[in-house]
PDB file of C-alpha atoms in Angstrom:
ATOM      1  CA  VAL A   1      91.140 105.639 115.796  1.00 59.00           C
ATOM      2  CA  GLU A   2      91.990 108.265 118.430  1.00 64.00           C
ATOM      3  CA  GLN A   3      94.046 105.747 120.414  1.00 70.00           C
ATOM      4  CA  LEU A   4      96.044 104.439 117.465  1.00 76.00           C
ATOM      5  CA  VAL A   5      99.609 105.632 117.233  1.00 74.00           C
ATOM      6  CA  ARG A   6     101.652 104.884 114.104  1.00 75.00           C
ATOM      7  CA  ASP A   7     104.885 102.997 114.729  1.00 77.00           C
ATOM      8  CA  PRO A   8     106.846 102.949 111.453  1.00 75.00           C
ATOM      9  CA  LYS A   9     108.916  99.984 112.676  1.00 82.00           C
ATOM     10  CA  ASP A  10     105.851  97.819 113.387  1.00 86.00           C
ATOM     11  CA  LYS A  11     103.947  96.758 110.245  1.00 87.00           C
ATOM     12  CA  ARG A  12     101.370  94.681 112.087  1.00 92.00           C
ATOM     13  CA  ALA A  13      97.719  95.730 112.069  1.00 94.00           C
ATOM     14  CA  GLN A  14      96.519  97.421 115.267  1.00 94.00           C
ATOM     15  CA  ALA A  15      92.802  97.264 114.480  1.00 95.00           C
ATOM     16  CA  LEU A  16      90.609  94.920 112.444  1.00 97.00           C
ATOM     17  CA  ILE A  17      87.006  95.645 111.466  1.00 97.00           C
ATOM     18  CA  LEU A  18      85.152  92.661 109.985  1.00 97.00           C
ATOM     19  CA  THR A  19      82.161  93.401 107.757  1.00 96.00           C
ATOM     20  CA  PRO A  20      79.872  91.029 105.878  1.00 96.00           C
ATOM     21  CA  THR A  21      80.255  92.591 102.447  1.00 95.00           C
ATOM     22  CA  ARG A  22      82.821  94.258 100.257  1.00 94.00           C
ATOM     23  CA  GLU A  23      80.589  97.281  99.860  1.00 94.00           C
ATOM     24  CA  LEU A  24      80.329  97.777 103.609  1.00 95.00           C
ATOM     25  CA  ALA A  25      84.086  97.296 104.013  1.00 95.00           C
ATOM     26  CA  ILE A  26      84.711 100.024 101.461  1.00 94.00           C
ATOM     27  CA  GLN A  27      82.161 102.303 103.130  1.00 94.00           C
ATOM     28  CA  VAL A  28      83.688 101.791 106.592  1.00 94.00           C
ATOM     29  CA  ASN A  29      87.182 102.284 105.155  1.00 93.00           C
ATOM     30  CA  ASP A  30      86.123 105.572 103.522  1.00 92.00           C
ATOM     31  CA  GLU A  31      84.550 106.826 106.769  1.00 91.00           C
ATOM     32  CA  ILE A  32      87.694 106.053 108.760  1.00 90.00           C
ATOM     33  CA  GLN A  33      89.824 107.737 106.064  1.00 87.00           C
ATOM     34  CA  SER A  34      87.733 110.897 106.501  1.00 85.00           C
ATOM     35  CA  PHE A  35      88.597 111.299 110.183  1.00 81.00           C
ATOM     36  CA  ARG A  36      91.866 109.467 110.646  1.00 76.00           C
ATOM     37  CA  LYS A  37      94.773 111.440 112.048  1.00 72.00           C
ATOM     38  CA  GLY A  38      98.395 111.785 111.030  1.00 76.00           C
ATOM     39  CA  ASP A  39      99.979 109.092 108.972  1.00 81.00           C
ATOM     40  CA  LEU A  40      97.739 106.196 110.123  1.00 86.00           C
ATOM     41  CA  THR A  41      97.170 103.740 107.311  1.00 90.00           C
ATOM     42  CA  VAL A  42      93.775 102.184 106.655  1.00 92.00           C
ATOM     43  CA  THR A  43      93.011  99.663 103.934  1.00 94.00           C
ATOM     44  CA  PRO A  44      90.047  97.605 102.779  1.00 95.00           C
ATOM     45  CA  ILE A  45      90.712  93.862 102.310  1.00 96.00           C
ATOM     46  CA  SER A  46      87.900  92.002 100.592  1.00 93.00           C
ATOM     47  CA  GLY A  47      87.138  89.557  97.863  1.00 90.00           C
ATOM     48  CA  GLY A  48      86.496  91.019  94.412  1.00 87.00           C
ATOM     49  CA  ALA A  49      89.422  93.409  94.825  1.00 87.00           C
ATOM     50  CA  ALA A  50      92.898  93.005  93.365  1.00 89.00           C
ATOM     51  CA  MET A  51      94.953  90.624  95.490  1.00 92.00           C
ATOM     52  CA  ASN A  52      98.263  92.132  94.320  1.00 93.00           C
ATOM     53  CA  GLU A  53      97.298  95.579  95.637  1.00 93.00           C
ATOM     54  CA  GLN A  54      96.249  94.077  98.984  1.00 94.00           C
ATOM     55  CA  LEU A  55      99.515  92.159  99.274  1.00 94.00           C
ATOM     56  CA  ARG A  56     101.485  95.335  98.515  1.00 94.00           C
ATOM     57  CA  ARG A  57      99.642  97.369 101.148  1.00 93.00           C
ATOM     58  CA  LEU A  58      99.943  94.678 103.803  1.00 94.00           C
ATOM     59  CA  LYS A  59     103.675  94.300 103.098  1.00 93.00           C
ATOM     60  CA  GLN A  60     104.151  98.046 103.579  1.00 92.00           C
ATOM     61  CA  GLY A  61     102.304  97.902 106.877  1.00 91.00           C
ATOM     62  CA  VAL A  62      98.744  98.845 107.795  1.00 93.00           C
ATOM     63  CA  ASP A  63      97.352 100.198 111.060  1.00 93.00           C
ATOM     64  CA  VAL A  64      93.657  99.506 110.420  1.00 94.00           C
ATOM     65  CA  VAL A  65      92.326  96.700 108.252  1.00 97.00           C
ATOM     66  CA  VAL A  66      88.644  96.731 107.206  1.00 97.00           C
ATOM     67  CA  GLY A  67      87.672  93.478 105.538  1.00 96.00           C
ATOM     68  CA  THR A  68      85.389  90.574 104.883  1.00 96.00           C
ATOM     69  CA  PRO A  69      85.865  87.290 106.717  1.00 96.00           C
ATOM     70  CA  GLY A  70      86.723  85.161 103.715  1.00 95.00           C
ATOM     71  CA  ARG A  71      89.524  87.415 102.410  1.00 96.00           C
ATOM     72  CA  ILE A  72      90.884  88.137 105.896  1.00 97.00           C
ATOM     73  CA  LEU A  73      91.098  84.408 106.574  1.00 96.00           C
ATOM     74  CA  ASP A  74      92.761  83.913 103.173  1.00 96.00           C
ATOM     75  CA  HIS A  75      95.497  86.437 104.132  1.00 96.00           C
ATOM     76  CA  LEU A  76      95.926  84.807 107.539  1.00 96.00           C
ATOM     77  CA  ARG A  77      96.446  81.401 105.874  1.00 95.00           C
ATOM     78  CA  ARG A  78      98.944  82.900 103.425  1.00 95.00           C
ATOM     79  CA  GLY A  79     100.820  84.571 106.262  1.00 95.00           C
ATOM     80  CA  THR A  80     100.390  87.979 104.656  1.00 96.00           C
ATOM     81  CA  LEU A  81      98.322  89.465 107.509  1.00 96.00           C
ATOM     82  CA  ASP A  82      99.768  89.484 111.032  1.00 94.00           C
ATOM     83  CA  LEU A  83      97.207  89.935 113.831  1.00 95.00           C
ATOM     84  CA  SER A  84      99.669  89.358 116.690  1.00 95.00           C
ATOM     85  CA  GLY A  85      99.797  93.114 117.400  1.00 93.00           C
ATOM     86  CA  LEU A  86      96.045  93.603 117.232  1.00 95.00           C
ATOM     87  CA  ARG A  87      94.648  95.881 119.939  1.00 93.00           C
ATOM     88  CA  TRP A  88      91.078  96.294 118.665  1.00 94.00           C
ATOM     89  CA  LEU A  89      88.693  94.012 116.830  1.00 96.00           C
ATOM     90  CA  VAL A  90      85.185  94.972 115.665  1.00 96.00           C
ATOM     91  CA  LEU A  91      82.629  92.569 114.249  1.00 96.00           C
ATOM     92  CA  ASP A  92      80.226  94.815 112.378  1.00 96.00           C
ATOM     93  CA  GLU A  93      76.817  93.407 111.442  1.00 94.00           C
ATOM     94  CA  ALA A  94      77.742  90.051 113.004  1.00 95.00           C
ATOM     95  CA  ASP A  95      74.261  88.633 112.413  1.00 93.00           C
ATOM     96  CA  GLU A  96      74.613  89.353 108.681  1.00 94.00           C
ATOM     97  CA  MET A  97      77.986  87.595 108.576  1.00 95.00           C
ATOM     98  CA  MET A  98      76.374  84.648 110.386  1.00 93.00           C
ATOM     99  CA  ASP A  99      73.463  84.590 107.896  1.00 93.00           C
ATOM    100  CA  MET A 100      75.956  84.594 105.020  1.00 94.00           C
ATOM    101  CA  GLY A 101      77.644  81.468 106.366  1.00 94.00           C
ATOM    102  CA  PHE A 102      80.770  83.101 107.835  1.00 95.00           C
ATOM    103  CA  ARG A 103      80.481  81.605 111.320  1.00 95.00           C
ATOM    104  CA  GLU A 104      83.500  79.297 110.973  1.00 95.00           C
ATOM    105  CA  ASP A 105      85.557  82.074 109.350  1.00 96.00           C
ATOM    106  CA  MET A 106      84.622  84.481 112.160  1.00 96.00           C
ATOM    107  CA  GLU A 107      85.619  81.954 114.817  1.00 96.00           C
ATOM    108  CA  ALA A 108      88.897  81.157 113.050  1.00 96.00           C
ATOM    109  CA  ILE A 109      89.774  84.852 112.845  1.00 96.00           C
ATOM    110  CA  LEU A 110      88.782  85.485 116.477  1.00 96.00           C
ATOM    111  CA  SER A 111      90.921  82.543 117.633  1.00 95.00           C
ATOM    112  CA  ARG A 112      93.968  84.116 115.944  1.00 95.00           C
ATOM    113  CA  THR A 113      93.661  87.458 117.709  1.00 95.00           C
ATOM    114  CA  PRO A 114      95.429  88.304 120.965  1.00 95.00           C
ATOM    115  CA  GLU A 115      93.259  87.560 124.013  1.00 91.00           C
ATOM    116  CA  ASP A 116      94.005  90.991 125.447  1.00 92.00           C
ATOM    117  CA  SER A 117      92.680  92.830 122.384  1.00 93.00           C
ATOM    118  CA  GLN A 118      89.544  94.879 122.907  1.00 93.00           C
ATOM    119  CA  ARG A 119      86.661  93.285 120.987  1.00 94.00           C
ATOM    120  CA  ALA A 120      83.293  94.700 120.029  1.00 94.00           C
ATOM    121  CA  LEU A 121      80.425  92.902 118.318  1.00 94.00           C
ATOM    122  CA  PHE A 122      77.593  94.816 116.660  1.00 93.00           C
ATOM    123  CA  SER A 123      74.474  92.971 115.603  1.00 91.00           C
ATOM    124  CA  ALA A 124      70.924  94.059 114.880  1.00 87.00           C
ATOM    125  CA  THR A 125      69.648  90.770 116.248  1.00 87.00           C
ATOM    126  CA  MET A 126      71.084  88.450 118.914  1.00 87.00           C
ATOM    127  CA  PRO A 127      70.320  84.910 117.805  1.00 90.00           C
ATOM    128  CA  PRO A 128      71.811  82.008 119.845  1.00 92.00           C
ATOM    129  CA  ALA A 129      74.764  81.652 117.507  1.00 92.00           C
ATOM    130  CA  ILE A 130      75.788  85.305 118.026  1.00 92.00           C
ATOM    131  CA  MET A 131      75.370  84.957 121.776  1.00 92.00           C
ATOM    132  CA  ASP A 132      77.581  81.851 121.652  1.00 93.00           C
ATOM    133  CA  ILE A 133      80.349  83.788 119.881  1.00 94.00           C
ATOM    134  CA  ALA A 134      79.989  86.626 122.358  1.00 92.00           C
ATOM    135  CA  ARG A 135      80.305  84.238 125.328  1.00 92.00           C
ATOM    136  CA  ARG A 136      83.300  82.449 123.849  1.00 93.00           C
ATOM    137  CA  PHE A 137      85.331  85.355 122.465  1.00 93.00           C
ATOM    138  CA  LEU A 138      84.344  88.487 124.379  1.00 92.00           C
ATOM    139  CA  LYS A 139      85.381  89.277 127.920  1.00 89.00           C
ATOM    140  CA  GLU A 140      82.545  90.317 130.213  1.00 86.00           C
ATOM    141  CA  PRO A 141      80.364  91.444 127.288  1.00 86.00           C
ATOM    142  CA  LYS A 142      77.658  93.997 127.860  1.00 84.00           C
ATOM    143  CA  VAL A 143      74.517  93.774 125.783  1.00 82.00           C
ATOM    144  CA  LEU A 144      72.964  97.081 124.761  1.00 82.00           C
ATOM    145  CA  LYS A 145      69.364  96.899 123.598  1.00 78.00           C
ATOM    146  CA  ILE A 146      67.436  99.716 122.063  1.00 74.00           C
ATOM    147  CA  ALA A 147      63.761  99.400 122.819  1.00 71.00           C
ATOM    148  CA  SER A 148      61.176 101.436 121.027  1.00 65.00           C
ATOM    149  CA  LYS A 149      57.544 101.786 121.983  1.00 63.00           C
ATOM    150  CA  HIS A 150      56.701 102.578 118.381  1.00 60.00           C
ATOM    151  CA  LEU A 151      58.074 100.954 115.282  1.00 63.00           C
ATOM    152  CA  THR A 152      57.554 104.150 113.315  1.00 64.00           C
ATOM    153  CA  VAL A 153      57.285 107.837 113.980  1.00 70.00           C
ATOM    154  CA  PRO A 154      53.588 108.822 113.948  1.00 73.00           C
ATOM    155  CA  SER A 155      54.149 111.315 111.115  1.00 76.00           C
ATOM    156  CA  ILE A 156      55.558 108.621 108.821  1.00 77.00           C
ATOM    157  CA  GLU A 157      53.199 106.508 106.777  1.00 78.00           C
ATOM    158  CA  GLN A 158      54.518 103.067 105.787  1.00 78.00           C
ATOM    159  CA  VAL A 159      53.022 101.369 102.748  1.00 78.00           C
ATOM    160  CA  TRP A 160      54.050  98.302 100.821  1.00 77.00           C
ATOM    161  CA  TYR A 161      53.001  96.948  97.475  1.00 78.00           C
ATOM    162  CA  ALA A 162      53.542  93.456  96.119  1.00 78.00           C
ATOM    163  CA  VAL A 163      54.191  93.560  92.361  1.00 78.00           C
ATOM    164  CA  ARG A 164      55.447  91.072  89.827  1.00 75.00           C
ATOM    165  CA  PRO A 165      59.222  91.068  89.219  1.00 71.00           C
ATOM    166  CA  TYR A 166      59.364  92.682  85.800  1.00 70.00           C
ATOM    167  CA  PRO A 167      56.922  95.598  85.739  1.00 78.00           C
ATOM    168  CA  GLN A 168      58.220  96.994  89.035  1.00 79.00           C
ATOM    169  CA  LEU A 169      59.477 100.296  87.614  1.00 82.00           C
ATOM    170  CA  ASP A 170      56.137 100.863  85.872  1.00 85.00           C
ATOM    171  CA  ALA A 171      54.273 100.075  89.081  1.00 85.00           C
ATOM    172  CA  LEU A 172      56.536 102.431  91.067  1.00 84.00           C
ATOM    173  CA  CYS A 173      55.935 105.240  88.584  1.00 87.00           C
ATOM    174  CA  ARG A 174      52.150 104.732  88.794  1.00 87.00           C
ATOM    175  CA  ILE A 175      52.213 104.688  92.604  1.00 86.00           C
ATOM    176  CA  LEU A 176      54.321 107.874  92.774  1.00 88.00           C
ATOM    177  CA  ALA A 177      51.966 109.596  90.281  1.00 90.00           C
ATOM    178  CA  ALA A 178      48.911 108.563  92.279  1.00 89.00           C
ATOM    179  CA  GLN A 179      50.232 109.265  95.768  1.00 86.00           C
ATOM    180  CA  ASN A 180      52.420 112.286  94.878  1.00 87.00           C
ATOM    181  CA  PRO A 181      54.491 112.054  98.109  1.00 85.00           C
ATOM    182  CA  GLN A 182      56.704 114.969  99.206  1.00 84.00           C
ATOM    183  CA  LYS A 183      59.396 112.505 100.330  1.00 84.00           C
ATOM    184  CA  GLY A 184      59.806 108.753 100.244  1.00 82.00           C
ATOM    185  CA  SER A 185      62.119 105.775 100.429  1.00 82.00           C
ATOM    186  CA  VAL A 186      62.010 102.678  98.299  1.00 80.00           C
ATOM    187  CA  PHE A 187      63.795  99.557  99.514  1.00 78.00           C
ATOM    188  CA  ARG A 188      65.082  96.828  97.219  1.00 76.00           C
ATOM    189  CA  SER A 189      66.758  93.522  98.010  1.00 73.00           C
ATOM    190  CA  THR A 190      69.721  94.011  95.646  1.00 77.00           C
ATOM    191  CA  LYS A 191      72.070  96.828  94.684  1.00 77.00           C
ATOM    192  CA  HIS A 192      71.290  96.174  91.010  1.00 79.00           C
ATOM    193  CA  GLY A 193      67.567  96.388  91.657  1.00 76.00           C
ATOM    194  CA  ALA A 194      68.002  99.695  93.559  1.00 78.00           C
ATOM    195  CA  ALA A 195      70.021 101.154  90.676  1.00 78.00           C
TER     196      ALA A 195
END
């Protein structure tokens, strides 16, 4: 964001950040909003959001677009998003996008970006499909791996319990009462389940 300079005459996006989900797109958008400078414009573009509002914002001009592959590709096909002025492209959680079936969308979007744009790909895992995209669309990519000798910090105890789907809240309450932890984290597979 530091290198972006607003040009009021140019309504093309300068940066595109692709995320696998609408929730992550909104989260990334909010983070960028918190530290953007000047009059730079940032907008989330994802499915499940009002198309009319997205069309209005894109028509006014946007510097940074944060979006999901399906909706970004939809705007490209409509001609409502112009990536010809793109200087930066970030694929965030690329392995998640791949797992969700967005490979063709990702490739279609990448093929419509200027070859001289700076591209970054972030992925927790590097399966062959991600490596293939990196080889085809990134220039001289560098792979950064974080190796850990320990999966957990010694002072953290990890425990898991398998319970039936419906009495999970009851089971959680019993476990918390029995263990009485000072701190803890509970992971769920869905946002609804976590709520």
